[in-house]
Amino acid sequence: MTPVSTPTTAWATIRKRGWPRDVTPNVVDYEAAYAEFSWEAARTALDGLPGGRGLNIAHEAVDRHAAGPRRDRVAVRWLRRDGRTDEATYGQLARSTNRFANVLAGLGVGRGDRVFTLLGRVPELYVTVLGALKNTSVVCPLFSAFGPEPVRQRLALGDGRVLVTTPTLYRRKVAPVRDQLPQLEHVILVGDEQHADVHGTLDFAHLVATASDDFTIPPTDPEDMALLHFTSGTTGTPKGAIHVHEAVVAHHATGTSALDLHDDDIFWCTADPGWVTGMSYGIIAPLSHGVTCVVDEAEFDAERWYRLLASQGVTVWYTAPTALRMLMRAGADVAHGHDLSRLRFVASVGEPLNPEVVVWGQTAFGLPVHDNWWQTETGGIMVANLAGCDIRPGSMGRALPGVEVALLAQGKDGRAEVRDGAVEVIDAAGVDGELALRPGWPSMFRGYLHEESRYEACFAGGWYLTGDVARRDDDGWLWFVGRADDVIKTAGHLIGPFEVESALMEHPAVAEAGVIGVPDPVAGEVVKAFVSLTDDHEPSDDLRLDIVGFARRRLGAAVAPREIAFDQHLPKTKSGKILRRLLKARELGLPEGDLSTLEAAR
Ligand code: ATP
Ligand code: MG
């Protein structure tokens, strides 16, 4: 099968002329930066534990700044749901995390023991994460909106020994299943709420208040397990990806290259630390750079987000396509009432970023959006549009310095074809292939917990296979086509849903789109689109025809959707990604029971 089109050229390259706020980006000459980079040199940007005792994420993120000139700089500013603001300087964060490390040590919790969090974006979450890392325990963050079953599953799978949560979340999600979690020894509750009645739990505030704020991080091997992250579950049951302390080398280096962090930045990552983005780039990378992080406890609200960007003077903003599409839906006018003059760099990750959104950034924020690509397994950004380089809207960028990518020829199932252990690397531009990475970068996952064979199946011919399909253009820019499982096979062509979704979004009535292949006796599959409309449009047959016609002109009849359904509530994972497999399951009429199981597992 051949791809039906080469990378989209409908959007003009965005040329960088001069630098916003006159700050020269960290990488301006991509080729030179790529050629010069080595992970050994990247390691030297970090300190290591004093006395050559190894490498610990929390030391790099907190203690080394607390011991130097950044001691009194605000490390994290938490904007609380009730309107309060809490702050911790690097010095204060070093002490509070020492206290929590002592709490764990006092409970007999040590190296390798799993410490889970089920918390909103509150200060105690950050103290727990960094304190547990100091104690060489393993942090496993859970998204606080998970239901009881996903919480139980992950605690059981991950051998959770400690859980830090709130009384309400505990009562609702953990107490009913605690007898099924024999390995869960300590539950520590956070919050002002009365919880004397919650049996078998400890009180975070009391434990921390009575612990010493002196703590020496024990020797930490860079290969010691530090984090356990469950994947988003977009394509199936979530997997527990294991990450080690050495990952901080990649977090720091990509903070420099992909997020363009500078010393005095005010950084806002909108991802929840329950997901890998919120951990790698909401906590570790920015703190390792000693910048100030802003954390918003509340959920998305267009007006409030702009207010936050302005009032906090955010300079670097890392967010997600789903949030940007919602902002776009609200209209650029909402942005214009706010002073975004300090904002210098905007980046996005998690799903393909439609070119229209990249360009819209210029209207709303005065800056284009820089897409980048990575996954839970890679632990850090691998492919990016850089602050100092031109942007090709719709492309996820180029391989970061230190990252070697390849596209591998696909077999019938859309995954790289492996023959006698070997794979075929595609050299030509414009040809689809499975995106692969050469193992060896520091934040690469070291395994899927309890799933050795699933881990081994991710490697072939000396490459890590990502499960995503992409194309490369003549100059090395990579263009996301779709997940191997989502790619549509119709009448001898392979179609990436992203390309179709992006074209649909260019229609003025379309706010968001999810595209799938539905079985067809003649073509194998035909393209079907589910679209949600912008606030000023109503579903109608005329509008449907108009959108179909628009898509045909833009994509050609072979690629344009045959069918369009209106759906104002496209199904999404808890992290906000469109669940194409759920759209497909519904389309195929799987029993409702199956669907609700699928949704409950999110
Ligand atoms: P699961 O592996 O459980 O199915 P998931 O793949 O959604 O879930 P994550 O690790 O959170 O879990 O997401 C990584 C995936 O998200 C990537 O493999 C890719 O499919 C998609 N993705 C991330 N960033 C981008 C991007 N910039 N462009 C296109 N796709 C992206
Ligand atoms: Mg995945």
XYZ file of C-alpha atoms and ligand atoms in Angstrom:
634
model
C 0.000 0.000 0.000
C 1.164 3.509 -0.689
C 0.403 6.729 1.128
C -2.070 8.854 -0.808
C -0.424 12.173 -0.176
C 2.833 13.779 0.796
C 3.033 16.079 3.820
C 0.554 18.883 3.754
C 1.880 21.999 2.092
C -1.244 24.097 2.439
C 0.257 26.022 5.345
C 3.188 28.314 4.786
C 6.319 27.839 6.863
C 6.443 30.276 9.767
C 9.765 32.041 9.526
C 11.358 33.250 12.702
C 12.494 36.832 12.343
C 14.002 38.270 15.491
C 13.300 36.755 18.862
C 10.262 37.445 21.017
C 11.142 39.623 24.032
C 14.681 39.805 22.584
C 15.662 36.538 24.243
C 17.965 34.488 22.023
C 16.752 30.869 21.957
C 19.015 28.122 23.302
C 19.125 26.407 19.902
C 19.304 28.599 16.821
C 21.442 26.445 14.544
C 19.694 23.066 14.662
C 22.226 21.161 12.559
C 25.161 22.354 14.649
C 23.366 21.628 17.936
C 22.472 18.136 16.712
C 26.022 17.401 15.573
C 27.653 18.669 18.756
C 25.327 17.069 21.273
C 26.329 14.152 23.497
C 24.564 12.716 26.522
C 27.908 12.640 28.338
C 28.176 16.404 27.956
C 24.511 16.803 28.957
C 25.275 14.956 32.199
C 27.813 17.594 33.158
C 25.036 20.209 33.388
C 23.902 18.400 36.521
C 25.717 18.135 39.862
C 25.275 14.542 41.008
C 24.990 13.748 44.694
C 27.776 15.251 46.812
C 30.727 12.954 47.362
C 30.104 11.041 44.130
C 27.197 9.165 45.698
C 25.268 8.919 42.438
C 22.427 10.823 40.789
C 19.078 11.628 42.376
C 16.308 13.550 40.626
C 15.293 15.450 43.775
C 18.824 16.637 44.421
C 19.049 18.073 40.904
C 15.562 19.574 41.101
C 15.702 21.053 44.580
C 18.699 20.629 46.870
C 21.398 21.900 44.560
C 19.475 25.162 44.055
C 18.669 25.420 47.766
C 22.392 25.268 48.471
C 23.238 28.056 46.029
C 22.209 31.484 44.805
C 18.696 30.364 43.848
C 17.821 29.466 47.454
C 15.315 32.336 47.868
C 13.814 32.157 44.415
C 10.217 30.927 44.212
C 10.348 27.330 43.010
C 6.605 26.744 42.812
C 3.643 29.081 43.079
C 0.351 27.265 43.581
C -2.825 29.087 42.610
C -5.396 27.426 44.792
C -8.951 26.677 43.823
C -10.252 28.989 46.573
C -8.270 31.963 45.271
C -5.383 31.706 47.746
C -1.776 31.580 46.568
C 0.865 29.360 48.180
C 4.542 29.634 47.398
C 7.709 27.751 48.199
C 11.222 28.958 47.532
C 13.878 26.416 46.638
C 15.151 26.652 50.224
C 11.692 25.999 51.666
C 11.020 23.173 49.232
C 14.305 21.522 50.233
C 13.212 21.539 53.879
C 9.619 20.384 53.357
C 10.743 17.541 51.095
C 13.403 16.571 53.667
C 10.631 16.338 56.224
C 8.566 14.086 54.022
C 11.576 11.895 53.244
C 12.039 11.533 57.025
C 8.363 10.660 57.419
C 8.742 7.811 54.933
C 11.993 6.609 56.476
C 10.313 6.701 59.900
C 7.527 4.465 58.600
C 10.105 1.958 57.413
C 9.450 2.819 53.771
C 12.652 2.713 51.782
C 14.457 2.132 48.527
C 12.255 0.847 45.729
C 9.046 0.957 47.781
C 6.136 2.373 45.803
C 4.618 5.647 46.974
C 1.396 6.486 45.158
C -0.309 9.848 45.027
C -3.985 10.445 44.334
C -4.168 14.201 44.709
C -5.117 17.352 42.842
C -2.417 19.888 42.024
C -1.843 20.872 45.664
C 1.471 21.642 47.411
C 1.473 18.303 49.255
C 1.620 16.476 45.913
C 4.901 18.171 45.023
C 6.311 17.620 48.513
C 5.370 13.943 48.372
C 6.888 13.386 44.933
C 10.202 15.069 45.694
C 10.404 13.743 49.273
C 9.798 10.187 48.100
C 12.490 10.556 45.414
C 14.926 11.778 48.080
C 14.109 8.668 50.088
C 14.901 6.565 46.966
C 11.324 5.307 46.991
C 9.446 5.021 43.696
C 6.762 7.590 42.872
C 3.610 6.544 41.079
C 1.211 9.426 40.496
C -2.468 8.756 39.812
C -4.771 11.269 38.197
C -7.231 12.360 40.890
C -10.269 12.060 38.618
C -9.801 8.290 38.197
C -12.691 6.161 39.414
C -12.324 3.448 42.103
C -11.573 0.615 39.671
C -8.662 2.261 37.818
C -7.257 3.333 41.190
C -7.494 -0.192 42.600
C -6.044 -1.752 39.441
C -3.028 0.545 39.404
C -2.354 0.280 43.140
C -2.488 -3.513 42.889
C -0.421 -3.690 39.685
C 2.139 -1.244 41.029
C 2.459 -2.848 44.501
C 1.564 0.433 46.220
C 2.874 0.424 49.793
C 2.049 4.065 50.590
C -0.799 6.196 49.261
C -1.060 9.936 49.794
C -4.559 11.236 49.103
C -7.397 13.323 50.584
C -10.089 12.094 52.971
C -12.781 12.533 50.307
C -10.890 10.665 47.605
C -9.965 7.985 50.118
C -13.551 7.456 51.242
C -14.872 7.363 47.691
C -12.196 5.444 45.878
C -9.953 3.504 48.221
C -11.741 2.600 51.465
C -14.264 0.334 49.674
C -11.456 -1.724 48.085
C -8.737 -1.462 50.707
C -9.221 -5.059 51.822
C -8.249 -6.096 48.284
C -4.955 -4.242 48.607
C -3.001 -6.156 51.251
C 0.316 -4.567 50.267
C -1.025 -1.038 50.927
C 0.351 -0.422 54.424
C 0.140 3.320 54.881
C -2.486 5.784 53.752
C -1.584 9.396 54.459
C -4.366 11.972 54.235
C -3.938 15.573 53.171
C -6.335 18.435 53.819
C -8.016 20.634 56.354
C -11.122 18.520 56.360
C -11.935 16.542 59.520
C -10.838 12.981 59.043
C -10.535 11.629 62.554
C -13.193 9.110 61.576
C -11.122 7.596 58.768
C -9.650 4.496 60.345
C -6.294 3.133 59.424
C -4.941 6.386 58.023
C -2.247 8.879 58.985
C -2.321 12.655 58.906
C 0.063 14.339 56.460
C 0.239 17.692 58.278
C 0.936 16.092 61.640
C 3.593 13.715 60.297
C 5.398 16.461 58.447
C 5.215 18.931 61.335
C 6.872 16.492 63.698
C 9.603 15.307 61.300
C 13.113 16.757 61.127
C 13.970 18.996 58.196
C 17.458 17.529 57.969
C 17.861 14.664 55.532
C 20.775 13.265 53.598
C 19.811 11.608 50.347
C 21.180 8.061 50.416
C 23.505 6.941 47.616
C 21.388 6.654 44.464
C 22.406 4.633 41.465
C 21.329 6.439 38.266
C 19.694 3.142 37.282
C 17.581 2.993 40.474
C 13.882 3.016 39.686
C 12.410 6.444 40.405
C 9.018 6.693 38.722
C 6.268 4.392 37.619
C 3.957 5.966 35.038
C 0.875 4.388 33.622
C 0.252 5.228 29.951
C -2.937 7.069 28.953
C -4.718 3.923 27.789
C -5.662 5.402 24.419
C -5.067 2.121 22.614
C -5.822 -0.444 25.307
C -5.099 -1.343 28.910
C -2.637 1.140 30.405
C 0.912 -0.069 30.814
C 3.149 0.736 33.803
C 6.330 2.280 32.395
C 9.397 2.159 34.652
C 11.722 5.177 34.757
C 15.009 5.660 36.602
C 16.873 8.565 38.250
C 19.082 8.995 35.205
C 16.019 10.306 33.355
C 16.714 13.715 34.866
C 19.609 14.114 32.395
C 17.091 14.045 29.545
C 14.536 16.176 31.403
C 17.147 18.844 31.913
C 18.605 18.687 28.392
C 15.194 18.793 26.702
C 14.160 21.619 29.041
C 17.002 23.515 27.395
C 16.435 22.458 23.787
C 12.697 21.825 23.420
C 11.232 24.147 26.072
C 13.923 26.782 25.658
C 14.109 27.392 29.412
C 16.180 30.382 30.478
C 17.293 31.208 33.977
C 14.620 33.741 34.926
C 11.633 32.057 33.284
C 8.149 31.787 34.753
C 6.966 28.449 33.456
C 3.480 26.988 33.312
C 2.854 23.364 32.344
C -0.876 22.730 32.278
C -0.599 18.916 32.426
C -1.513 17.162 35.660
C 1.396 15.359 37.369
C -0.809 12.251 37.225
C 0.439 12.051 33.624
C 4.010 11.816 32.489
C 3.996 15.345 31.015
C 2.970 16.842 34.340
C 5.775 14.945 36.060
C 8.641 15.275 33.564
C 7.841 18.863 32.560
C 5.493 20.091 35.303
C 8.010 19.237 38.042
C 11.380 17.751 37.138
C 12.655 19.645 34.070
C 11.737 23.187 35.184
C 12.943 22.664 38.750
C 16.192 21.147 37.486
C 16.644 24.491 35.687
C 15.859 26.467 38.831
C 13.026 28.447 37.237
C 9.683 29.381 38.837
C 6.771 27.032 38.104
C 3.173 28.177 38.254
C 0.633 25.512 39.180
C -3.100 25.991 38.707
C -5.233 23.795 40.931
C -8.478 24.482 39.059
C -9.631 23.023 35.763
C -9.681 24.617 32.305
C -11.457 27.920 31.885
C -10.556 30.109 28.910
C -10.975 33.468 30.605
C -9.143 32.391 33.767
C -6.280 30.832 31.809
C -5.597 34.072 29.960
C -5.840 35.971 33.238
C -3.314 33.580 34.747
C -0.872 33.933 31.847
C -1.048 37.706 32.201
C -1.067 38.111 35.984
C 1.711 35.572 36.585
C 3.806 36.938 33.744
C 4.232 33.443 32.308
C 7.143 33.389 29.836
C 7.122 29.742 28.729
C 3.874 27.815 28.439
C 3.563 24.076 27.796
C 0.052 22.875 27.084
C -1.990 20.434 24.994
C -3.925 20.489 21.704
C -7.232 19.819 23.421
C -6.814 22.934 25.599
C -5.698 25.021 22.636
C -8.676 23.869 20.596
C -10.970 24.874 23.448
C -9.330 28.302 23.602
C -9.764 28.602 19.867
C -13.410 27.681 20.205
C -13.818 30.515 22.719
C -12.355 32.951 20.140
C -9.172 35.022 19.989
C -11.043 38.049 21.339
C -11.000 36.510 24.803
C -7.194 36.653 24.655
C -7.048 40.217 23.498
C -8.269 41.684 26.761
C -5.143 40.356 28.509
C -1.566 41.509 28.547
C 0.421 38.528 27.282
C 3.496 40.598 26.544
C 5.822 38.512 28.727
C 4.931 35.266 26.991
C 7.862 34.177 24.856
C 7.370 30.544 23.910
C 4.309 28.292 23.597
C 4.581 24.524 23.121
C 2.105 21.671 22.919
C 2.136 17.899 23.282
C -0.099 14.867 23.663
C -1.962 14.657 20.382
C -1.364 15.908 16.890
C -1.528 19.682 16.754
C -3.621 20.785 13.804
C -1.816 23.378 11.662
C -4.733 25.737 12.041
C -4.073 25.857 15.801
C -0.342 26.527 15.287
C -1.160 29.538 13.152
C -4.062 30.695 15.332
C -1.570 31.108 18.182
C -0.171 34.078 16.313
C -3.553 35.794 16.307
C -4.372 35.033 19.917
C -1.002 35.196 21.730
C 1.158 36.862 19.093
C 3.205 33.637 18.982
C 2.866 30.418 17.016
C 2.459 27.144 18.902
C 5.401 24.726 18.813
C 4.283 21.114 18.604
C 6.429 18.391 20.084
C 6.148 14.633 20.299
C 6.945 11.997 22.884
C 5.254 9.273 24.912
C 5.181 7.858 28.417
C 7.761 5.286 27.359
C 10.278 7.851 26.120
C 10.082 9.780 29.414
C 10.984 13.041 27.689
C 10.497 15.045 24.501
C 12.040 13.338 21.449
C 10.847 15.369 18.459
C 10.135 19.093 18.544
C 9.641 22.393 16.813
C 12.273 24.581 18.436
C 12.000 28.177 19.608
C 14.939 29.214 17.432
C 13.859 27.470 14.220
C 11.189 27.927 11.551
C 7.923 26.053 12.042
C 6.228 23.944 9.432
C 2.635 23.978 10.698
C 1.284 20.444 11.010
C 4.721 18.921 11.509
C 5.744 17.714 14.968
C 9.276 18.983 14.333
C 12.671 17.340 14.085
C 14.527 14.839 16.262
C 16.034 16.587 19.263
C 19.792 16.651 19.721
C 20.721 13.278 21.245
C 17.792 11.483 19.601
C 18.135 9.297 16.517
C 14.879 8.567 14.690
C 14.008 6.314 11.780
C 10.893 5.347 9.882
C 10.502 1.610 9.394
C 8.673 -0.138 6.546
C 5.300 -1.409 7.708
C 3.715 -4.809 7.411
C 0.016 -5.472 6.876
C -0.932 -4.673 10.458
C 0.579 -1.202 10.165
C 3.465 -2.023 12.533
C 7.107 -2.272 11.417
C 7.689 -5.468 9.510
C 10.267 -7.651 11.239
C 11.934 -10.390 9.162
C 14.413 -12.641 10.939
C 14.833 -9.966 13.558
C 15.653 -7.275 10.968
C 13.665 -4.203 9.935
C 13.800 -2.013 6.838
C 14.663 1.650 7.365
C 12.898 3.955 4.887
C 15.300 6.448 3.370
C 12.939 8.202 0.975
C 10.994 11.276 1.999
C 7.183 11.268 1.944
C 6.753 7.566 2.721
C 4.828 6.394 5.775
C 6.609 4.209 8.287
C 6.508 3.281 11.939
C 8.405 5.862 13.948
C 11.374 4.250 15.696
C 14.032 5.564 18.068
C 17.567 4.317 18.700
C 17.625 3.179 22.360
C 20.060 4.777 24.751
C 18.677 8.170 25.761
C 18.601 8.573 29.566
C 14.827 8.858 30.091
C 13.935 5.773 28.097
C 11.670 3.437 30.055
C 13.440 0.412 31.489
C 10.457 -1.920 31.315
C 6.713 -2.347 31.640
C 6.038 -3.435 35.179
C 5.360 -7.190 35.336
C 5.167 -7.366 31.521
C 8.600 -8.385 30.337
C 7.464 -9.857 27.025
C 5.393 -6.782 26.164
C 8.518 -4.703 26.774
C 10.698 -6.941 24.638
C 8.174 -6.777 21.824
C 8.816 -3.006 21.608
C 12.290 -3.571 20.148
C 13.441 -4.889 16.784
C 16.575 -4.569 14.675
C 18.218 -2.283 17.241
C 15.270 0.170 17.363
C 12.546 1.016 19.859
C 9.213 0.871 17.995
C 6.823 3.622 19.063
C 3.543 2.333 17.598
C 3.053 5.661 15.781
C 3.198 6.154 12.020
C 4.890 9.216 10.554
C 6.440 10.652 7.394
C 9.555 12.678 6.903
C 9.996 15.497 4.415
C 13.177 16.253 2.492
C 14.589 18.357 5.302
C 14.002 15.949 8.180
C 10.760 17.412 9.548
C 8.487 14.649 10.826
C 4.756 14.559 10.113
C 2.484 12.506 12.335
C 0.171 10.241 10.344
C -1.585 8.342 13.130
C -1.184 5.547 15.582
C -0.447 2.319 13.737
C -3.753 0.962 15.096
C -5.730 3.994 13.919
C -4.440 4.202 10.362
C -7.282 3.627 7.921
C -6.874 1.235 5.010
C -9.216 2.112 2.176
C -9.167 0.919 -1.438
C -5.442 0.228 -1.401
C -4.528 3.472 0.351
C -3.375 4.177 3.878
C -4.949 7.251 5.414
C -3.858 8.918 8.626
C -6.811 10.225 10.638
C -4.866 13.328 11.671
C -4.667 14.690 8.134
C -8.412 14.332 7.676
C -9.188 15.798 11.101
C -6.965 18.803 10.440
C -8.622 19.481 7.088
C -12.071 19.270 8.670
C -11.027 21.730 11.362
C -10.333 24.301 8.688
C -14.063 24.463 8.008
C -15.394 27.427 9.997
C -18.136 25.379 11.664
C -15.855 22.576 12.910
C -14.298 22.870 16.357
C -12.940 19.352 16.704
C -13.001 16.107 14.755
C -12.352 12.413 15.332
C -11.861 10.243 12.251
C -12.032 6.450 12.012
C -12.259 3.724 9.379
C -15.491 1.745 9.258
C -15.678 -1.644 7.530
C -16.854 -1.587 3.924
C -17.328 -4.649 1.703
C -15.791 -2.969 -1.349
C -13.080 -0.631 -0.074
C -12.106 -2.585 3.049
C -12.681 0.501 5.134
C -14.217 3.913 4.459
C -13.494 7.112 6.314
C -16.056 8.352 8.807
C -15.762 11.598 10.744
C -17.333 12.671 14.002
C -17.282 16.430 14.336
C -18.156 18.866 17.083
C -19.284 22.307 15.997
C -18.210 25.748 17.140
C -20.625 27.576 19.436
C -22.221 29.570 16.597
C -23.281 26.590 14.441
C -26.134 24.087 14.661
C -26.144 20.603 13.104
C -28.152 20.337 9.870
C -28.131 18.282 6.664
C -27.030 21.330 4.699
C -24.082 21.841 6.991
C -23.176 18.165 6.705
C -23.136 18.417 2.912
C -21.149 21.592 3.073
C -18.492 19.964 5.284
C -18.296 16.885 3.050
C -17.867 19.122 -0.012
C -15.235 21.184 1.758
C -13.295 18.050 2.751
C -13.474 16.670 -0.817
C -12.031 19.836 -2.273
C -9.308 19.896 0.325
C -8.408 16.179 0.444
C -9.761 14.567 -2.723
C -12.568 12.028 -2.878
C -10.385 9.045 -1.874
C -9.401 10.548 1.460
C -12.383 12.757 2.393
C -14.899 11.234 4.798
C -17.827 9.438 3.208
C -19.897 10.005 6.308
C -20.068 12.747 8.868
C -21.777 12.525 12.243
C -22.259 15.462 14.599
C -21.112 14.852 18.155
C -20.656 17.719 20.608
C -19.031 15.402 23.166
C -16.304 13.450 21.436
C -15.109 10.690 23.775
C -11.705 11.444 25.309
C -9.259 9.890 27.720
C -8.993 11.571 31.107
C -5.905 13.293 29.767
C -7.996 14.803 26.966
C -7.067 12.682 23.942
C -9.716 11.743 21.410
C -10.588 8.057 21.876
C -10.870 6.882 18.294
C -11.126 3.264 19.350
C -14.218 4.119 21.395
C -15.758 5.882 18.388
C -15.003 2.752 16.422
C -16.413 0.413 19.079
C -19.642 2.414 19.098
C -19.764 2.396 15.349
C -19.355 -1.370 15.284
C -22.197 -1.706 17.786
C -20.209 -3.355 20.539
C -22.496 -4.007 23.502
C -22.884 -1.010 25.828
C -21.369 -3.141 28.602
C -18.075 -3.323 26.718
C -18.065 0.406 26.161
C -18.719 1.265 29.764
C -15.933 -1.087 30.842
C -13.709 0.691 28.392
C -14.692 4.093 29.755
C -14.453 3.061 33.397
C -10.902 1.950 32.783
C -9.897 5.483 31.787
P -1.582 3.976 25.447
O -0.134 3.775 25.157
O -1.967 3.424 26.779
O -2.482 3.598 24.343
P -1.102 6.771 24.934
O -0.206 6.284 23.859
O -2.111 7.833 24.579
O -1.852 5.567 25.639
P 0.822 8.472 26.174
O 2.140 7.877 26.401
O 0.296 9.462 27.147
O -0.229 7.324 26.131
O 0.766 9.216 24.780
C 1.760 9.122 23.805
C 1.125 9.120 22.441
O 0.383 10.330 22.216
C 2.110 9.071 21.323
O 2.575 7.760 21.068
C 1.283 9.628 20.156
O 0.419 8.667 19.620
C 0.468 10.700 20.849
N 1.153 12.002 20.744
C 1.855 12.647 21.673
N 2.325 13.821 21.211
C 1.936 13.910 19.926
C 2.123 14.870 18.879
N 2.782 15.991 19.083
N 1.603 14.581 17.683
C 0.911 13.450 17.475
N 0.700 12.522 18.409
C 1.204 12.737 19.630
Mg 1.123 4.687 23.846
